XYZ file of C-alpha atoms in Angstrom:
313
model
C 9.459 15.840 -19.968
C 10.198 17.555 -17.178
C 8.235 18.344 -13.467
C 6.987 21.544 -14.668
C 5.482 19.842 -17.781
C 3.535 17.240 -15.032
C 2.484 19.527 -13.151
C -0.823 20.374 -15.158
C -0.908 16.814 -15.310
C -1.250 16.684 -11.193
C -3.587 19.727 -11.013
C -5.834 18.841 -12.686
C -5.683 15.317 -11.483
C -5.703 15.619 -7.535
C -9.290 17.448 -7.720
C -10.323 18.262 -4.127
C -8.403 15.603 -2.133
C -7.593 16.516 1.076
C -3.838 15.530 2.572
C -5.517 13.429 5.238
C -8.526 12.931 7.722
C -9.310 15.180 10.864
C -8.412 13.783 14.502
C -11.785 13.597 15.133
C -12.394 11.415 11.877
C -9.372 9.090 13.083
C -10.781 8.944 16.788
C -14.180 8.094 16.201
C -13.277 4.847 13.996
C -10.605 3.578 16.234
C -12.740 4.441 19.580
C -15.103 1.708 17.951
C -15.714 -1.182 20.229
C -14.302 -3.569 17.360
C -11.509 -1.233 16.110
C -8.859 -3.599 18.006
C -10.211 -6.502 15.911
C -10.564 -4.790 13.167
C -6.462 -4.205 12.954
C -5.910 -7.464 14.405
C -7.583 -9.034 11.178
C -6.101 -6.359 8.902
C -2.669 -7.431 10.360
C -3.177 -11.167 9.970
C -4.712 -10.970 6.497
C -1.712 -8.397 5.402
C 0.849 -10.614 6.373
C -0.550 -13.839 4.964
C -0.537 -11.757 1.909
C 3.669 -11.966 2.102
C 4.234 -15.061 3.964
C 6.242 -17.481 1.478
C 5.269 -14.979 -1.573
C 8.035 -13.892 -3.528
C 6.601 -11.982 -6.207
C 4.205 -9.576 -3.705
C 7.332 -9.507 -1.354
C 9.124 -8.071 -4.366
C 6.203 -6.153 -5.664
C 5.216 -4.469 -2.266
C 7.898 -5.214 0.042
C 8.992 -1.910 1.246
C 7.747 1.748 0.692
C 9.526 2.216 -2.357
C 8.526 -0.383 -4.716
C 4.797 -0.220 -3.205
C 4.491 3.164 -3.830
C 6.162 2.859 -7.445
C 3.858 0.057 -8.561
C 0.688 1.985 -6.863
C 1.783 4.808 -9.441
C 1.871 2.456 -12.080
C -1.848 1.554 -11.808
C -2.482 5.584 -10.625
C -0.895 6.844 -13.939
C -2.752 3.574 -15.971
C -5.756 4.988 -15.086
C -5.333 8.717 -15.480
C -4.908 7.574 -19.189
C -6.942 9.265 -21.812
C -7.249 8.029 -25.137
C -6.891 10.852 -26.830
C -4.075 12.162 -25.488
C -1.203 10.078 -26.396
C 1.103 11.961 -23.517
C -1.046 10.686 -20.414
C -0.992 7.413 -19.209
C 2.174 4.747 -17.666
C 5.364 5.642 -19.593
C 8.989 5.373 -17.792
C 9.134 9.318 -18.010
C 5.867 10.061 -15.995
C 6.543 7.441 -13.522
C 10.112 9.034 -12.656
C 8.281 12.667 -12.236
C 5.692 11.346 -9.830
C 7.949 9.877 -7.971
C 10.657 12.515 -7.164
C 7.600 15.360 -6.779
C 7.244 12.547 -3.846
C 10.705 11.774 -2.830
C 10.151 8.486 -3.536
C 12.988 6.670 -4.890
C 15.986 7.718 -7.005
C 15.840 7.834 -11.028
C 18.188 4.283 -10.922
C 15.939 2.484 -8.669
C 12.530 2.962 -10.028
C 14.151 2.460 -14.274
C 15.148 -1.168 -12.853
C 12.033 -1.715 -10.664
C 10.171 -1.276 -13.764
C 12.661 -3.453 -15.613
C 12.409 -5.987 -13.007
C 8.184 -5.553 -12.724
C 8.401 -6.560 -16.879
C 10.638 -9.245 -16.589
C 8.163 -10.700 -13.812
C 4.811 -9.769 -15.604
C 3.614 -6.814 -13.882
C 4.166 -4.549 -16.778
C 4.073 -5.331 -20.724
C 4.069 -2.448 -23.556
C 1.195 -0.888 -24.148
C -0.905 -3.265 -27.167
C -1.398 -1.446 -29.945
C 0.928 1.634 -28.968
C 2.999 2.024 -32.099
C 3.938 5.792 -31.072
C 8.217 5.520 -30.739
C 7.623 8.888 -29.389
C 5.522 8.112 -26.428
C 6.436 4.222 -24.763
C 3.267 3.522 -23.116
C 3.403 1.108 -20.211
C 0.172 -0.875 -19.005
C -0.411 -3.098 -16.147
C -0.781 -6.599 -16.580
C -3.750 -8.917 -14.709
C -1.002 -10.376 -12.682
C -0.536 -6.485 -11.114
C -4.294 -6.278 -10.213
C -4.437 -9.320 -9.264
C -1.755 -8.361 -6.528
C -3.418 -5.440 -5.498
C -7.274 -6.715 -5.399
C -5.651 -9.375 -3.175
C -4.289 -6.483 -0.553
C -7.511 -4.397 -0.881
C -9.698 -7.537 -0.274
C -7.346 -8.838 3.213
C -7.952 -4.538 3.592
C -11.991 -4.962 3.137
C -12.301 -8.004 5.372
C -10.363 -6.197 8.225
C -12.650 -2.911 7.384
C -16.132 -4.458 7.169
C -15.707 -5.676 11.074
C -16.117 -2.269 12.138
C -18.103 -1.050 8.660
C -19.589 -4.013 7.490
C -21.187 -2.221 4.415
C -17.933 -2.097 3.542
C -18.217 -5.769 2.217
C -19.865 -4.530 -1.102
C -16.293 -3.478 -2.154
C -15.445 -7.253 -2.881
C -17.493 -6.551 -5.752
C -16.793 -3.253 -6.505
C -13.680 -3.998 -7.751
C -14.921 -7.090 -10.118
C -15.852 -3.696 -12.303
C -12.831 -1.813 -14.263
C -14.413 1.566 -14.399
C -15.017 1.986 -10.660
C -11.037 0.389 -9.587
C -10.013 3.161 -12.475
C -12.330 5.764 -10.644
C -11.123 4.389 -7.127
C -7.058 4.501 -7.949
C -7.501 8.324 -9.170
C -9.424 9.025 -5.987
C -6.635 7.447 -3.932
C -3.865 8.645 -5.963
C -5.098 12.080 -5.569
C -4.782 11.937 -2.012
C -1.471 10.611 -1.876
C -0.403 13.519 -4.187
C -2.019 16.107 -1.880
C 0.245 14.376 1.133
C -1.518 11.772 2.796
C 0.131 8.849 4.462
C -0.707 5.780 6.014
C 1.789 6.085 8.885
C 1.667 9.347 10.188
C 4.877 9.162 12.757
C 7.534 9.624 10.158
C 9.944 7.772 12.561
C 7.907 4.466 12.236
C 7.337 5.210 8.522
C 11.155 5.119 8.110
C 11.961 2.653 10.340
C 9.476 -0.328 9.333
C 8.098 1.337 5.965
C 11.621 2.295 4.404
C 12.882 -1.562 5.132
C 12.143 -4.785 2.931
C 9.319 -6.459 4.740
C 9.538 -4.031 7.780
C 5.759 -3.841 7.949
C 5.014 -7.139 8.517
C 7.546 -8.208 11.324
C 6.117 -5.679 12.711
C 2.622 -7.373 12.462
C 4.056 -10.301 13.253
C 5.217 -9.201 16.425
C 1.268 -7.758 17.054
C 0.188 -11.157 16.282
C 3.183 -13.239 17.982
C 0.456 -13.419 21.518
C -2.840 -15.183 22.103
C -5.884 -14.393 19.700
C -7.489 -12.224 22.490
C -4.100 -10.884 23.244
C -3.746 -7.808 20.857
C -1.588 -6.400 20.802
C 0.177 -8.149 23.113
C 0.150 -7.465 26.652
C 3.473 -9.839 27.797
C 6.100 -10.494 26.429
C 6.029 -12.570 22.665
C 8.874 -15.080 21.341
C 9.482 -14.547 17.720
C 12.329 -16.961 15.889
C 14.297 -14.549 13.732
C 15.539 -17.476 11.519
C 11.685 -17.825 10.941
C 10.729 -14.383 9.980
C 13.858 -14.328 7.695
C 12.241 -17.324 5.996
C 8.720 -16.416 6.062
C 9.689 -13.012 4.505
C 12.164 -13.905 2.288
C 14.795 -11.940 4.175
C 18.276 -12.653 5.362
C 18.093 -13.276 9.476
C 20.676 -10.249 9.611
C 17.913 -7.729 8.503
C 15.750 -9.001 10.638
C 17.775 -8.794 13.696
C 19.214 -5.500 12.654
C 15.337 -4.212 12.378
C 14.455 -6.091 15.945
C 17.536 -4.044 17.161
C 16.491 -0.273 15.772
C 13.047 -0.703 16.735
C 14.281 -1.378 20.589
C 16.370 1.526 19.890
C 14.141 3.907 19.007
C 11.388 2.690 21.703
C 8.806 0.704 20.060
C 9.912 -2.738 21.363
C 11.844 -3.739 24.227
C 14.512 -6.791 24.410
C 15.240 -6.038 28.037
C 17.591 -9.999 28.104
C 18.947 -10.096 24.767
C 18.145 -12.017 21.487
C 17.060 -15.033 22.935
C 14.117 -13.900 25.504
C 10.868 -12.370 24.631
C 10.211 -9.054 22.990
C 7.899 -6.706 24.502
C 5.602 -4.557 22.062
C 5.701 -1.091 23.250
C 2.232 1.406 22.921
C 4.343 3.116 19.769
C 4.489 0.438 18.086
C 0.852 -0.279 18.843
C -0.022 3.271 17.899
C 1.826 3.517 15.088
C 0.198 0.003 13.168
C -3.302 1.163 14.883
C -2.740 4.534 13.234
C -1.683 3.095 9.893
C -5.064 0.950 9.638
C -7.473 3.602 10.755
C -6.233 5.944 7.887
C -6.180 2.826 5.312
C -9.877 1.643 6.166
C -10.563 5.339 6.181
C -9.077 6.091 2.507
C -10.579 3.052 1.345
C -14.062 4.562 2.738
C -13.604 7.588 1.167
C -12.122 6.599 -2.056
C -15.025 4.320 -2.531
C -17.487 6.800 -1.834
C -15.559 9.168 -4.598
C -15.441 6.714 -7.020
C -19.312 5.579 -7.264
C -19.605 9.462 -7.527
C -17.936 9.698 -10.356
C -19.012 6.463 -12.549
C -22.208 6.018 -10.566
C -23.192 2.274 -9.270
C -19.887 -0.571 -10.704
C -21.509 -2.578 -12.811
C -20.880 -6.268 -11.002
C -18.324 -7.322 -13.430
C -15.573 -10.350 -13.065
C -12.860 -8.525 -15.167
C -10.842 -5.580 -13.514
């Protein structure tokens, strides 16, 4: 199957998604008085997530293999039934990706090798087609994800606390089907969390690149965020905490000073300063997740009506 043969596929699929949200949208929700806590919670939460957890660390480490498995559950639930082409198969996954530049062919055949062999994928049950090899997503994959939109939905409902209903929203199949095609659709049409593409490479690109960064917001006092002085990290404990080697980390510590989002004005060994980019560019990333979530949401009680307050997803 080629790109031309998915492109009906994406059409049809992406609906009326817009690529992003306005300036204004973005403004209003982070000039809210509790905005600041808001991320500071979203940060925490996210990186509690991947502290000591090797299976989401492999799952959703780095852009890549998050945005692969997110198209697993995105192409899961564009299945139809009756149409033995649609749905998770090896093929589809590979032409979703490069229409997004994300990852090469190699890389995302032995991601999904590697998301088998750990439970995150299984062959479809009852798929006996040898024409079509249909891919589903295992509870242990949703189970990943509901964990990161839940530490997403605590962080969100401090500034929207009707947001809190989502918790159970996504105890009900239908509406997480209804919400990943909303969300997928949107990343199809262009949107991305991190809108300075230098940040996006630098801490998205890297194996657990997000979350030293967050560690780094959260390194000060609790009413310090982000920090104002200067923070002490201990690269050997990131590298553990992360399940990195302390060479990655200290190569990251030294291209984010680099490229002006920290400082390290004495060397490894004294504090790191967190510089307003850096602080921009995490503040910018959470303002257009809580804001995709909101609007994703909204889409998908739309389109099935009100979830049904199910414990199965």
């Amino acid at each position: 199957m080629t790109l031309q043969d998915e492109a009906p596929m994406r059409a049809a699929s992406r609906r009326s998604a817009s690529a992003g949200f306005s300036a204004a949208e973005v403004a209003r929700l982070r000039e809210h008085q509790k905005f600041a806590a808001a991320c500071r919670q979203g940060v925490v939460s996210t990186v509690a997530l991947y502290d000591g957890n090797r299976l989401t660390n492999l799952l959703l480490g780095d852009r890549g293999r998050s945005t692969i498995s997110f198209f697993c559950l995105y192409l899961h639930a564009l299945r139809d039934p009756n149409d033995a082409r649609s749905g998770l198969t090896l093929t589809r996954l590979k032409a979703v990706c490069a229409d997004q530049n994300v990852a090469s062919p190699g890389r995302i055949e032995a991601f999904t090798v590697l998301m088998r062999v750990l439970g995150f994928l299984q062959k479809s049950p009852g798929d006996n087609d040898r024409r079509v090899r249909q891919l589903t997503p295992t509870e242990r994959m949703f189970a990943a994800y509901r964990s990161r939109w839940s530490a997403f939905i605590d962080a969100l409902s401090i500034v929207q606390p009707q947001a809190a209903r989502l918790h159970e929203d996504f105890k009900d199949p239908a509406f997480t089907r209804a919400f990943l095609r909303s969300s997928g659709d949107r990343f199809l049409s262009g949107f991305r969390p991190i809108s300075d593409p230098k940040a996006r490479a630098l801490f998205g690109e890297r194996n657990a690149g997000l979350v030293i960064a967050g560690s780094l917001l959260m390194a000060g006092a609790a009413d310090d965020f982000p920090p104002r002085h200067p923070v002490s990290v201990s690269i050997s404990a990131l590298a553990r905490q992360f399940g990195v080697s302390r060479v990655h980390v200290r190569k990251l510590l030294r291209d984010a000073a680099q490229a002006g989002f920290i400082a390290r004005p004495e060397g490894d060994n004294a504090g790191i300063v967190v510089l307003p980019p850096l602080t921009e560019a995490i503040s910018d990333m959470f303002a257009n997740l809580f804001l995709v979530m909101l609007r994703s949401a909204e889409e998908a009680r739309a389109e099935i009506g009100e979830p049904r307050r199910a414990h199965s997803a």
